[in-house]
Coordinates of C-alpha atoms and ligand atoms in Angstrom, one line a residue:
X1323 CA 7.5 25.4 -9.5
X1324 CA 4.2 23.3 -10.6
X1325 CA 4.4 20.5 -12.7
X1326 CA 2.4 20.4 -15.5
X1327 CA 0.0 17.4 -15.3
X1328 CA -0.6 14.8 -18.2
X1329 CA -2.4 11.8 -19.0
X1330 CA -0.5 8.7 -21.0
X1331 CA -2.5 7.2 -23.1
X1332 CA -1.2 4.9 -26.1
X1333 CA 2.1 6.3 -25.5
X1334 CA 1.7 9.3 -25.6
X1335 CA 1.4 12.4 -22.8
X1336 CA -1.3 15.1 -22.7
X1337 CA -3.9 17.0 -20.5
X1338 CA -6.8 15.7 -20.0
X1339 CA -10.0 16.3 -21.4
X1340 CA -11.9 17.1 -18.0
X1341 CA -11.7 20.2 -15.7
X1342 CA -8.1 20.6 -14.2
X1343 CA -6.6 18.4 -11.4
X1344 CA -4.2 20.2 -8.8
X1345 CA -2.0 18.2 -6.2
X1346 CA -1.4 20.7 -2.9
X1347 CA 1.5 20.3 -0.5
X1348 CA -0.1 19.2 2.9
X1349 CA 2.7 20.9 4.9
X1350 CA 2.1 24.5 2.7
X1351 CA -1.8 24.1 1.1
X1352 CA -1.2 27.6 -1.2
X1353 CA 1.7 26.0 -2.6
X1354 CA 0.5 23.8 -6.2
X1355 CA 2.9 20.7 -6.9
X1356 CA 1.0 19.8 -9.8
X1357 CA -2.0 21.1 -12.3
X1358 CA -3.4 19.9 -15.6
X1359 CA -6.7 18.4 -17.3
X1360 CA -8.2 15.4 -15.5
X1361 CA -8.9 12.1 -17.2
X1362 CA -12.9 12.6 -18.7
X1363 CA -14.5 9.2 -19.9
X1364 CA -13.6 9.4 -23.3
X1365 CA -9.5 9.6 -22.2
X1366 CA -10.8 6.4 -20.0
X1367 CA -11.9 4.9 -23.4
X1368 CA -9.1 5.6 -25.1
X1369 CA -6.6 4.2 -22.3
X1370 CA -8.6 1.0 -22.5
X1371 CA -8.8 0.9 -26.4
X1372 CA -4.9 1.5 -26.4
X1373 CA -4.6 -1.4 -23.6
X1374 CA -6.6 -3.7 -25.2
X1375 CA -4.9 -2.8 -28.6
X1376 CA -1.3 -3.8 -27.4
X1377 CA -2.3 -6.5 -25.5
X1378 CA -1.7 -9.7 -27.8
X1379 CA 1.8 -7.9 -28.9
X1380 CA 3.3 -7.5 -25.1
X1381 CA 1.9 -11.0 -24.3
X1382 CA 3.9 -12.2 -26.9
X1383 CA 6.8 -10.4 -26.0
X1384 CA 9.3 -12.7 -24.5
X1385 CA 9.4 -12.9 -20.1
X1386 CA 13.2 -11.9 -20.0
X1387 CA 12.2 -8.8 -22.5
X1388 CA 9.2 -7.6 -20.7
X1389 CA 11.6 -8.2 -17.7
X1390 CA 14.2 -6.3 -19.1
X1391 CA 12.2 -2.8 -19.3
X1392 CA 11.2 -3.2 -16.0
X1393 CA 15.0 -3.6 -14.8
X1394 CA 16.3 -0.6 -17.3
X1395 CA 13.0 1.4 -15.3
X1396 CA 14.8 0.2 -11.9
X1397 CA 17.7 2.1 -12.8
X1398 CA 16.2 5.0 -13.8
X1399 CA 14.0 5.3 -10.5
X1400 CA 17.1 4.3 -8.3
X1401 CA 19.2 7.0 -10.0
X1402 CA 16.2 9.7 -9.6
X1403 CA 15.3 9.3 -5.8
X1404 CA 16.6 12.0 -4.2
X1405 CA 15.0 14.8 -6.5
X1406 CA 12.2 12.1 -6.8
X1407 CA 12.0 11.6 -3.3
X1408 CA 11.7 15.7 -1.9
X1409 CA 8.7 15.4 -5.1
X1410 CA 7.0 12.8 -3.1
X1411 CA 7.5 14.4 0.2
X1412 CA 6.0 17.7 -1.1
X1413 CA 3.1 16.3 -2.7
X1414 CA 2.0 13.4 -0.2
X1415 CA 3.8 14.8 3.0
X1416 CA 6.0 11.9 4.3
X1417 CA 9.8 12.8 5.3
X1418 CA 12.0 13.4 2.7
X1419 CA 13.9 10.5 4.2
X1420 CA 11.3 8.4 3.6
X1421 CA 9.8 9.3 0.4
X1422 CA 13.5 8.7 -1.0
X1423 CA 13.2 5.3 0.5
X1424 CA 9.9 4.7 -1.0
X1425 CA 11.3 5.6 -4.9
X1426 CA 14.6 3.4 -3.6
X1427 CA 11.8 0.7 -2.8
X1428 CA 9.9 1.0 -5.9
X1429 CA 13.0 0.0 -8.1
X1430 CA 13.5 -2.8 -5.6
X1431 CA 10.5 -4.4 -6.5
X1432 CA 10.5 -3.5 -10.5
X1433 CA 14.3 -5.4 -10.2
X1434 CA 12.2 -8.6 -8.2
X1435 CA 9.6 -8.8 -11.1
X1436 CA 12.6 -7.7 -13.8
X1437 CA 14.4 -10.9 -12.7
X1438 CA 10.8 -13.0 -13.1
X1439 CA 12.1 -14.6 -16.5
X1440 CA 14.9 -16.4 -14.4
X1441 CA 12.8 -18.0 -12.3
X1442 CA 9.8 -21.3 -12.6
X1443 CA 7.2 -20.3 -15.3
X1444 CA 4.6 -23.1 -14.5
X1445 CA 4.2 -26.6 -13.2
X1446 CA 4.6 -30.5 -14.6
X1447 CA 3.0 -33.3 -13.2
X1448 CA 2.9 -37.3 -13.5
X1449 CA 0.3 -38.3 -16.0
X1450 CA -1.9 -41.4 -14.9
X1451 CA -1.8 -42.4 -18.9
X1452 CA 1.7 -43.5 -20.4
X1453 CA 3.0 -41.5 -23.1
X1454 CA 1.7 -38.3 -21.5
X1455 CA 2.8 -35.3 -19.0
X1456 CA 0.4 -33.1 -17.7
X1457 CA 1.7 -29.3 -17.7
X1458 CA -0.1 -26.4 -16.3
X1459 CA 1.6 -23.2 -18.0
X1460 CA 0.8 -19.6 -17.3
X1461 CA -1.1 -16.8 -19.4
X1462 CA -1.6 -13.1 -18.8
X1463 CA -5.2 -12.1 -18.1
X1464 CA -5.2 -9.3 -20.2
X1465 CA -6.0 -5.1 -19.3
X1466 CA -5.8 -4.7 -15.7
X1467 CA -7.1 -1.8 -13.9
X1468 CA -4.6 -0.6 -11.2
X1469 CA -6.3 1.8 -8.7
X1470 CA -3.8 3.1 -6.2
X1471 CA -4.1 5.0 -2.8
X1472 CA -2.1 8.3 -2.1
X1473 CA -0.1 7.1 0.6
X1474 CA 2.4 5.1 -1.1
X1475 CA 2.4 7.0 -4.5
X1476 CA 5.4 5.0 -6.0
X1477 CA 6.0 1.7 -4.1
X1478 CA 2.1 0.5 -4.3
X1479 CA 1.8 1.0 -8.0
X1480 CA 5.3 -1.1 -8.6
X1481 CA 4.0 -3.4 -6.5
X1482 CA 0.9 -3.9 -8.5
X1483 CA 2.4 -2.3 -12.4
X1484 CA 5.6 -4.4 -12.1
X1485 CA 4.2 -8.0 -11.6
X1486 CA 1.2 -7.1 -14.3
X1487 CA 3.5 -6.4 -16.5
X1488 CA 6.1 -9.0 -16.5
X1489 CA 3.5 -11.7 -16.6
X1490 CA 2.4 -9.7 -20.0
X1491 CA -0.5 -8.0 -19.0
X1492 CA -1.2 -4.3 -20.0
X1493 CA -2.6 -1.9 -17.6
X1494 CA -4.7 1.1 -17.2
X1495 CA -3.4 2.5 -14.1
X1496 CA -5.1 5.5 -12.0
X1497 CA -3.4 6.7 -8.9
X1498 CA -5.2 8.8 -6.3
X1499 CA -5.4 12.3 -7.8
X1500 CA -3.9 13.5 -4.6
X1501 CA -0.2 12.4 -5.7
X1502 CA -0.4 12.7 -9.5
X1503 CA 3.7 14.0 -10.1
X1504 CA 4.9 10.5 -8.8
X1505 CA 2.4 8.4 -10.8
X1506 CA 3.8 10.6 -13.6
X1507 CA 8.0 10.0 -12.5
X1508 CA 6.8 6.1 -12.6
X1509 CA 4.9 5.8 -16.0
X1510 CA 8.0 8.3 -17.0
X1511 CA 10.5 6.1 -16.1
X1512 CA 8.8 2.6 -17.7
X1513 CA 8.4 4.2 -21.2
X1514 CA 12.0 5.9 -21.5
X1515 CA 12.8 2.4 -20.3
X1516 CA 11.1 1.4 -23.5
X1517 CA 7.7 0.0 -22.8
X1518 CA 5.8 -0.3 -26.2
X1519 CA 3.2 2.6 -26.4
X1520 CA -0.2 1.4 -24.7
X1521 CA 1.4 -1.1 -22.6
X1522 CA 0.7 1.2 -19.3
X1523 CA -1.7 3.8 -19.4
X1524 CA -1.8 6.7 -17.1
X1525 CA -5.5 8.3 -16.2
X1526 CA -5.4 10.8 -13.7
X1527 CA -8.6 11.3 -12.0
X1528 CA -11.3 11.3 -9.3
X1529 CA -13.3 8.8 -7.8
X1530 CA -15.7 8.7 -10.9
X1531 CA -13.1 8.0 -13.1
X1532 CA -12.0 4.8 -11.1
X1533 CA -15.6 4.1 -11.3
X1534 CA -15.4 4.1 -15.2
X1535 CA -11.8 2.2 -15.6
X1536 CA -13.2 -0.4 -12.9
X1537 CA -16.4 -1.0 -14.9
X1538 CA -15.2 -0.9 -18.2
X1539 CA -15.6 -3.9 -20.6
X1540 CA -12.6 -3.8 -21.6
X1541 CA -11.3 -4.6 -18.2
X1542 CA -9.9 -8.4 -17.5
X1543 CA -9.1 -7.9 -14.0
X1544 CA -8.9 -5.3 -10.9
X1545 CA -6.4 -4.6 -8.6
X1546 CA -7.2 -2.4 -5.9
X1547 CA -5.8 -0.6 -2.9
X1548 CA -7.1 1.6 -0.3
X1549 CA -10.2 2.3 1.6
X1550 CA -13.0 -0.4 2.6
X1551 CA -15.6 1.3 1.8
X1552 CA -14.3 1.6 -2.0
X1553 CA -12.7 -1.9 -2.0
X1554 CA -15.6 -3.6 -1.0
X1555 CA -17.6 -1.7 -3.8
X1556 CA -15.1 -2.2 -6.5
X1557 CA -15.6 -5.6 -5.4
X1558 CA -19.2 -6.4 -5.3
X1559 CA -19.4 -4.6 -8.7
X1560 CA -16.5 -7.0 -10.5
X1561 CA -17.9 -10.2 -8.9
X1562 CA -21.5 -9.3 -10.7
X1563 CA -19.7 -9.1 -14.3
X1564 CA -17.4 -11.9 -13.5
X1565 CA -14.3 -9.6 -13.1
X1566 CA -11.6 -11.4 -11.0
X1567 CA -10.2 -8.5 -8.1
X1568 CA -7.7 -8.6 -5.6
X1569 CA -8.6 -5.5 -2.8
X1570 CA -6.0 -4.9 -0.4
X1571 CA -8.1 -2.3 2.4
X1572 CA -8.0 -0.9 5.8
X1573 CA -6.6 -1.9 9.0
X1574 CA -6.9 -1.3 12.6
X1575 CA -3.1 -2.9 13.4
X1576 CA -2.0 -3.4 17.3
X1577 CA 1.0 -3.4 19.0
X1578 CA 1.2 -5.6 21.9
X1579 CA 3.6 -5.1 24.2
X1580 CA 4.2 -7.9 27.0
X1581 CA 5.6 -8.1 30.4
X1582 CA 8.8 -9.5 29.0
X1583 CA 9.5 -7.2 26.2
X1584 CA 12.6 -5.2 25.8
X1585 CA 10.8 -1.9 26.6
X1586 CA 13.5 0.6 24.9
X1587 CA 13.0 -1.6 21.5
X1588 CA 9.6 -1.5 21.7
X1589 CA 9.1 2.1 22.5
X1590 CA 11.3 2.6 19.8
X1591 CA 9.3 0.5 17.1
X1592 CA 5.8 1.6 18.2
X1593 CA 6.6 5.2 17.9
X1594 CA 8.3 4.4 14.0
X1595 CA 4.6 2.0 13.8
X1596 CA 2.3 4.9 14.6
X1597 CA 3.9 7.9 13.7
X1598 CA 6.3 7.2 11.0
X1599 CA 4.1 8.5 7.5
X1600 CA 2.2 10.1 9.5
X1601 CA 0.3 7.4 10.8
X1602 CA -1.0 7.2 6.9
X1603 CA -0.2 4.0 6.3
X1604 CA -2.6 0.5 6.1
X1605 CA 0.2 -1.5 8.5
X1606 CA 0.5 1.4 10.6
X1607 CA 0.0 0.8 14.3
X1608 CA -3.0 2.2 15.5
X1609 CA -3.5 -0.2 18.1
X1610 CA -1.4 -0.7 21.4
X1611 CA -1.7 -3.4 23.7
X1612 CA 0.1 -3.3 26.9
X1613 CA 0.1 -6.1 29.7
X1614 CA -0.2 -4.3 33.2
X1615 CA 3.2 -5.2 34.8
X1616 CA 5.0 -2.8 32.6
X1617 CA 1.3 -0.4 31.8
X1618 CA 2.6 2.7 33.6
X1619 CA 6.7 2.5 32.7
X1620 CA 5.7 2.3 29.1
X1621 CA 3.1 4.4 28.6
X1622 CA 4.4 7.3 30.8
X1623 CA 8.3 6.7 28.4
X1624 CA 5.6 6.7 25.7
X1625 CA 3.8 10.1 26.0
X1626 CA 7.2 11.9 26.9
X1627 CA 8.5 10.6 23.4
X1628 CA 5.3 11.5 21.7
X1629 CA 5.8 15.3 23.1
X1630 CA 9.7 15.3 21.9
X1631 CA 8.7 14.3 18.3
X1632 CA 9.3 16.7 15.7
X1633 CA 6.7 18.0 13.7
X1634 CA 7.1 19.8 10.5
X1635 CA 7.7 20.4 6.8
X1636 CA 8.8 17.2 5.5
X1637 CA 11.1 18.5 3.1
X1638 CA 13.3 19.5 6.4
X1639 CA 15.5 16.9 7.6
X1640 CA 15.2 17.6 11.2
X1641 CA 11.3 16.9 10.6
X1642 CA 10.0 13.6 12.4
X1643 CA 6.7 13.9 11.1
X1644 CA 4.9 15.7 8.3
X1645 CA 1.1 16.6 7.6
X1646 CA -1.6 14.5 6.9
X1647 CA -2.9 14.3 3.6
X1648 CA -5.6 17.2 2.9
X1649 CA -7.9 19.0 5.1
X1650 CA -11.1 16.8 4.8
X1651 CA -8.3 14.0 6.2
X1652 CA -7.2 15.9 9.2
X1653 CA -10.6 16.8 10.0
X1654 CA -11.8 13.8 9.9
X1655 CA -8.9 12.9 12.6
X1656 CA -9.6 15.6 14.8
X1657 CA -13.2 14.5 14.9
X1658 CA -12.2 11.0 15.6
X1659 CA -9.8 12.1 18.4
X1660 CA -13.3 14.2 20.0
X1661 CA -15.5 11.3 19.5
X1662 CA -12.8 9.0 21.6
X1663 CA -12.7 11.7 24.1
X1664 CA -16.2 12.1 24.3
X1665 CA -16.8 7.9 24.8
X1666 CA -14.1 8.3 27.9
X1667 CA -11.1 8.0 26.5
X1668 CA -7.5 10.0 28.1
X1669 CA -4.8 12.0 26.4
X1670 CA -2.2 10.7 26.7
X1671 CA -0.2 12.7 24.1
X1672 CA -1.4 15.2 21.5
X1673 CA -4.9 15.2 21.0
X1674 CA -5.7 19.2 20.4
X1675 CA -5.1 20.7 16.8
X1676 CA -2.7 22.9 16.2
X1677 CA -4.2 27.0 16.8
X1678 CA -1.6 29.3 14.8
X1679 CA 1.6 29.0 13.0
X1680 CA 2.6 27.0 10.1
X1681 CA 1.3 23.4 11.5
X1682 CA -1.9 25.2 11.7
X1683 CA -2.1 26.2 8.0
X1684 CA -1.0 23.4 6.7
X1685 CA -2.7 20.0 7.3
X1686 CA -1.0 18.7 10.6
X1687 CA -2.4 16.7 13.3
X1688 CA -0.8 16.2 16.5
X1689 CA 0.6 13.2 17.1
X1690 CA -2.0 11.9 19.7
X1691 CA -1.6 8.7 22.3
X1692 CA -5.4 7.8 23.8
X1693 CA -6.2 5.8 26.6
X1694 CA -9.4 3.8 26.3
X1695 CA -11.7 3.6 29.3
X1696 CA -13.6 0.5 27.1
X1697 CA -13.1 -1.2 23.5
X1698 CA -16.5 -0.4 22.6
X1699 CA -15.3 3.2 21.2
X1700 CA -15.6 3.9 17.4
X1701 CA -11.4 4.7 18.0
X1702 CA -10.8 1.0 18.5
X1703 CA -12.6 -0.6 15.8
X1704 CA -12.6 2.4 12.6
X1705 CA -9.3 3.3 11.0
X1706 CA -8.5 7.3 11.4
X1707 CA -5.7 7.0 8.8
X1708 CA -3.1 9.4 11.2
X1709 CA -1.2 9.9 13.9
X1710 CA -3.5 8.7 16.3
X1711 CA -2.7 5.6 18.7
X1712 CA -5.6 3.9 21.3
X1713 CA -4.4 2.3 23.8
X1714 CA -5.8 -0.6 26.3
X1715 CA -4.5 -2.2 29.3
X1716 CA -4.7 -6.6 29.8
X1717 CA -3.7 -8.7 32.1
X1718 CA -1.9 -11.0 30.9
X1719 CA -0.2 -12.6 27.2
X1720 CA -3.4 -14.4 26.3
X1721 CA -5.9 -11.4 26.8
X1722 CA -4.3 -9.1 25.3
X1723 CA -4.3 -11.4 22.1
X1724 CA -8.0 -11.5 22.2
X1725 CA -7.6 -8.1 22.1
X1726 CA -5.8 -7.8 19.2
X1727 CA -7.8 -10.1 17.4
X1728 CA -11.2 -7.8 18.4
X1729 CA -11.3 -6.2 15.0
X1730 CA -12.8 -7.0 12.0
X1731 CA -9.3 -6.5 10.2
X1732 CA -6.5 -8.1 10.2
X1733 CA -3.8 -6.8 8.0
X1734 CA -0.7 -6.7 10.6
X1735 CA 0.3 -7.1 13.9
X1736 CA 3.7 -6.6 16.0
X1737 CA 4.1 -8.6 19.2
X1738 CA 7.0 -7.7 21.6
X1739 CA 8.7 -10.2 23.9
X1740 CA 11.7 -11.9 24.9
X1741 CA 10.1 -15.4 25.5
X1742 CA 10.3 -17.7 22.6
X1743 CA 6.8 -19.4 23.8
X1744 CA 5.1 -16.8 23.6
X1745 CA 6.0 -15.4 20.4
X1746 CA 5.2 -18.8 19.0
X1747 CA 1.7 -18.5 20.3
X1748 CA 1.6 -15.1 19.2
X1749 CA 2.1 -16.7 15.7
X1750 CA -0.5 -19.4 16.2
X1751 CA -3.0 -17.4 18.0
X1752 CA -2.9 -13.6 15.9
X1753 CA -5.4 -13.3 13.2
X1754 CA -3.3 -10.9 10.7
X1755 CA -2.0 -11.2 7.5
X1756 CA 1.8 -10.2 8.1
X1757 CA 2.9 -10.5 11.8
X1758 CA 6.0 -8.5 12.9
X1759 CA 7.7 -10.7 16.0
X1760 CA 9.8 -7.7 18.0
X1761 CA 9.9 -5.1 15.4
X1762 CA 6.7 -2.4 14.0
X1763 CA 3.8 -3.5 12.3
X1764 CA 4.6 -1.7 9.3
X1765 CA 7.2 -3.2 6.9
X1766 CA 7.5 -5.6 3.7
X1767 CA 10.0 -7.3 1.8
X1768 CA 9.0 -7.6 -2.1
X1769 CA 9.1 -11.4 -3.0
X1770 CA 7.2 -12.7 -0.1
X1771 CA 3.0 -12.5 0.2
X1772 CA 1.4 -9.0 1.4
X1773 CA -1.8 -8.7 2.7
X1774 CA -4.7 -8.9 5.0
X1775 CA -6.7 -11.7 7.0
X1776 CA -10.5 -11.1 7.8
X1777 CA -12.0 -8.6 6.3
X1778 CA -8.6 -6.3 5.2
X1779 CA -7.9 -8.2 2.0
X1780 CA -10.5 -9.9 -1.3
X1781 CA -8.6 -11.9 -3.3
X1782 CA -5.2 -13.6 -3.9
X1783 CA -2.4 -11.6 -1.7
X1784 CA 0.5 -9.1 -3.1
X1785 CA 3.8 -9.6 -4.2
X1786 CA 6.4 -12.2 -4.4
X1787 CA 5.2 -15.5 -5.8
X1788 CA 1.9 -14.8 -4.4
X1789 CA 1.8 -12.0 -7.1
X1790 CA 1.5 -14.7 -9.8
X1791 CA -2.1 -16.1 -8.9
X1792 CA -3.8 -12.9 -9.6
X1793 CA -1.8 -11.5 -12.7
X1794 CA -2.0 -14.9 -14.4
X1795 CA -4.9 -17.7 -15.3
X1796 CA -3.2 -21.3 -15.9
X1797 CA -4.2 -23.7 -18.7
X1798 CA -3.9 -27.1 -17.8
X1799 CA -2.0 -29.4 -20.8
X1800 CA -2.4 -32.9 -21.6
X1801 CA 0.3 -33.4 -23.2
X1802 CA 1.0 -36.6 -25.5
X1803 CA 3.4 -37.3 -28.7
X1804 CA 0.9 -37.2 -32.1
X1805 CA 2.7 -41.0 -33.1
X1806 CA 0.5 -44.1 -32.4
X1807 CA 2.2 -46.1 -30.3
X1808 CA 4.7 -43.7 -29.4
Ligands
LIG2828 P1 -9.4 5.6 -1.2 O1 -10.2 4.4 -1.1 O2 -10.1 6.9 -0.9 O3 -8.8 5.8 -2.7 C1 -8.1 4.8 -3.3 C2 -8.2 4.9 -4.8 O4 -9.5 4.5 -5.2 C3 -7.9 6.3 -5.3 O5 -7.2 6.2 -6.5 C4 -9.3 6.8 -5.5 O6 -9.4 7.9 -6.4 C5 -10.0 5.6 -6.0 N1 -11.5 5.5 -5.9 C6 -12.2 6.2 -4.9 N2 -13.5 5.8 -5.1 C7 -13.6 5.0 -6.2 C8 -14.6 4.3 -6.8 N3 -15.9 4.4 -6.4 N4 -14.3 3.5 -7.9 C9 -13.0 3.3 -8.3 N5 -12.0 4.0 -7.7 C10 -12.3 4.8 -6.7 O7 -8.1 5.4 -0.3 P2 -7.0 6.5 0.0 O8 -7.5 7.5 1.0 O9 -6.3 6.9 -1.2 O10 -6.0 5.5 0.8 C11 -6.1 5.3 2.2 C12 -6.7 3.9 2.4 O11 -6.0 2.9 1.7 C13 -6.7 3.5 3.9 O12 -7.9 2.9 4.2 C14 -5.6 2.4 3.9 O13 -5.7 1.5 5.0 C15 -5.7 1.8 2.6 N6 -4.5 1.2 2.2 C16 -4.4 -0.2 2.3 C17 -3.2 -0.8 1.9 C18 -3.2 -2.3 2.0 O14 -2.3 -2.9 1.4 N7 -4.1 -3.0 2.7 C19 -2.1 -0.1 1.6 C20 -2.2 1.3 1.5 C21 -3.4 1.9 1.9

């Protein structure tokens, strides 16, 4: 059955004012998840107006209250995420397995941010003058625009929505038009857990909407995720008005496996790093390193795994792996996996698409294992986004660091090894925002900092405390008694 799409704007839920917006299931393209009116600029407007509107009210709003609707919106997502998670692995085409852990995660991290009130609020220090305490307390910034990727259509917007909120922000939120029903189950689940009426705003809309929410005056801050292209755009257009953004982008994450490692763990992990979510997500491994005393025993266990994984709808539990997002995405991926062919690359694993059947209507893409014949191909340095994992040989521990540090991103690495020393250098020496020490590159726990090094992340990091620097601005007190001499 298709869900009707709607907008929330100042509390209330409607259809857009622009032409309709359908979400497809990947795995079954003819089949319609979700359909309604797209957000035109005049919904934009009004999301903003009704933002900026309940803005001074929701700042004023008590920590442990705002906290409070984001715990009651815990519960309601925990006790929703089975039906919630089969929606999410129809629309966006992850496991069912995993889109339930995904709604299970979001309400993880609404409960970290719910619990904010119980933790410090802001920072006293020793005055150089007597009779005076210097304080620096924390303020909301104001309307934040939350632009979210499809991949993680629940967990990413917590993990932005949550701490905005808590900190007593209000937000204009537009998710990837891709995975509209589970941007919808969130914003549903925050107002029936009372949020005052234009506290979060729901647009639902294309790439020229974000454009309009991210320049709109009426905009304090923006918090982006997804693409580098985009990021870095949003980015340079925010810094010219003076808009404060934090972009998380792409990544080009490696695996590096070492002489010592315990090979069954890390075949294990680097399949679950490149091909669980399809390879669609920004910590996925797409990237693998091996040193060449264990080359051929791993990568010939490697491509025999590869071939046993099982492909399919991702609303069937036997599934492994579902489809990539839409057609333009698995094109793209299929060219990608030519172009690494045609600069001398060998399959490994995968690497043709799918001729007949129901993998070849819907938007699969084999899951693919390349071996590079140099790092000069486009495949080592540009994120496909999929199920697609380029591999290069080194010699030893410290080249094949170098290796993983040849990118201009640096979101997350996983190392695997038994020997303490070189894990530690592997700590010192890899460039990456979140390192993984003998497990896959992909993973993150909600209260401590998310992000990327180099050129993967702009701005202050994700989540935890980190969260904090971005969703607040601190005024500095001087703070004496008003007696003389007192
Ligand atoms: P995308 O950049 O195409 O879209 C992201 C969001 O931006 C969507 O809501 C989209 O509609 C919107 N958008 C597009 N153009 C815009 C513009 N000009 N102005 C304002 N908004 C605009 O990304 P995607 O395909 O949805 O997601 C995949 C990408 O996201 C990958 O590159 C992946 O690495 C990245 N990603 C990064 C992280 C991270 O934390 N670093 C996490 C998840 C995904």
């Amino acid at each position: 059955m298709t869900a009707r799409l709607e907008q929330l704007v100042a509390g209330r839920w409607s259809p857009g004012r622009a032409d309709a917006l359908r979400s497809l299931n990947p795995a079954r393209p003819a089949s319609v998840v979700a359909e309604g009116g797209g957000a035109a600029p005049a919904d934009v407007d009004a999301a903003v107006e009704a933002a900026a509107a309940a803005a001074r009210g929701w700042a004023r709003t008590p920590m442990h209250q705002r906290g409070a609707v984001l715990l009651a919106a815990a519960d309601l997502v925990d006790r929703n995420a089975e039906a919630w998670g089969l929606e999410l692995a129809a629309e966006e085409g992850k496991t069912r397995a995993e889109g339930v852990g995904e709604v299970r995660r979001a309400a993880q991290i609404l409960r970290y941010y719910g619990n904010e009130g119980d933790r410090q609020a802001g920072e006293i220090f020793a005055s150089p003058r007597a009779g005076e305490q210097i304080l620096v307390t924390r303020k909301p910034i104001g309307v934040i625009a939350v632009i979210t990727p499809f991949n993680f259509p629940i967990a990413i917007p917590a993990w932005k929505i949550a701490p905005a909120l808590v900190y007593g922000n209000t937000v204009v939120w537009k998710p990837a038009s891709t995975v509209p029903l589970l941007a919808m189950r969130l914003a549903q689940a925050l107002t029936a857990a009372g949020l005052p009426p234009g506290v979060l705003n729901l647009v639902i809309g294309d790439a020229e909407c974000g454009t309009a929410i991210v320049g709109h005056d009426g905009i304090g801050a923006v918090t982006f995720t997804g693409s580098t292209g985009v990021g870095r755009r949003i980015g340079a257009g925010a810094a010219a008005r003076g808009v404060p953004v934090q972009a998380e982008m792409g990544g080009k994450n490696a695996a590096l496996v070492l002489d010592d490692a315990d090979l069954d763990l890390a075949l294990e992990q680097v399949m679950l790093g490149a091909f669980r979510s399809t390879g669609q997500k920004c910590t996925a491994t797409s990237r693998l390193i091996v040193t060449d005393g264990i080359a051929e025993r791993f990568l010939s266990a490697l491509a025999d795994r590869v071939h046993t994984l099982a492909v399919g709808d991702p609303t069937d539990d036997a599934t492994e792996m579902g489809p990539v997002i839409s057609g333009t995405a698995r094109q793209a991926i299929s060219a990608g996996i030519a172009a690494a062919v045609a600069q001398g690359a060998t399959v490994l694993a995968g690497g043709r698409p799918y001729a007949e059947g129901p993998l070849a209507e819907g938007y699969f893409v084999a899951p693919t294992v390349v071996e590079l014949a140099s790092t000069a191909a486009d495949i080592w340095r540009y994120e496909l986004f999929g199920p697609v994992l380029a591999v290069t040989r080194a010699a030893d521990a410290e080249q094949a660091f170098g290796l993983a540090n040849d990118s201009e991103f640096g979101l997350s690495a996983a190392v695997f090894t038994q020997d303490l020393t070189r894990a530690l250098e592997a700590v010192e020496h890899l460039d990456v925002g979140v390192l993984h020490v003998n497990s896959e590159s992909a993973g993150a726990d909600p209260h401590v900092p998310f992000g990327g090094a180099k050129k993967s992340g702009l701005g202050p990091k994700e989540q935890g405390a980190a969260a904090r620097e971005f969703f607040t601005h601190t005024t500095t007190v001087y703070l004496r008694g008003g007696r003389p001499g007192a």
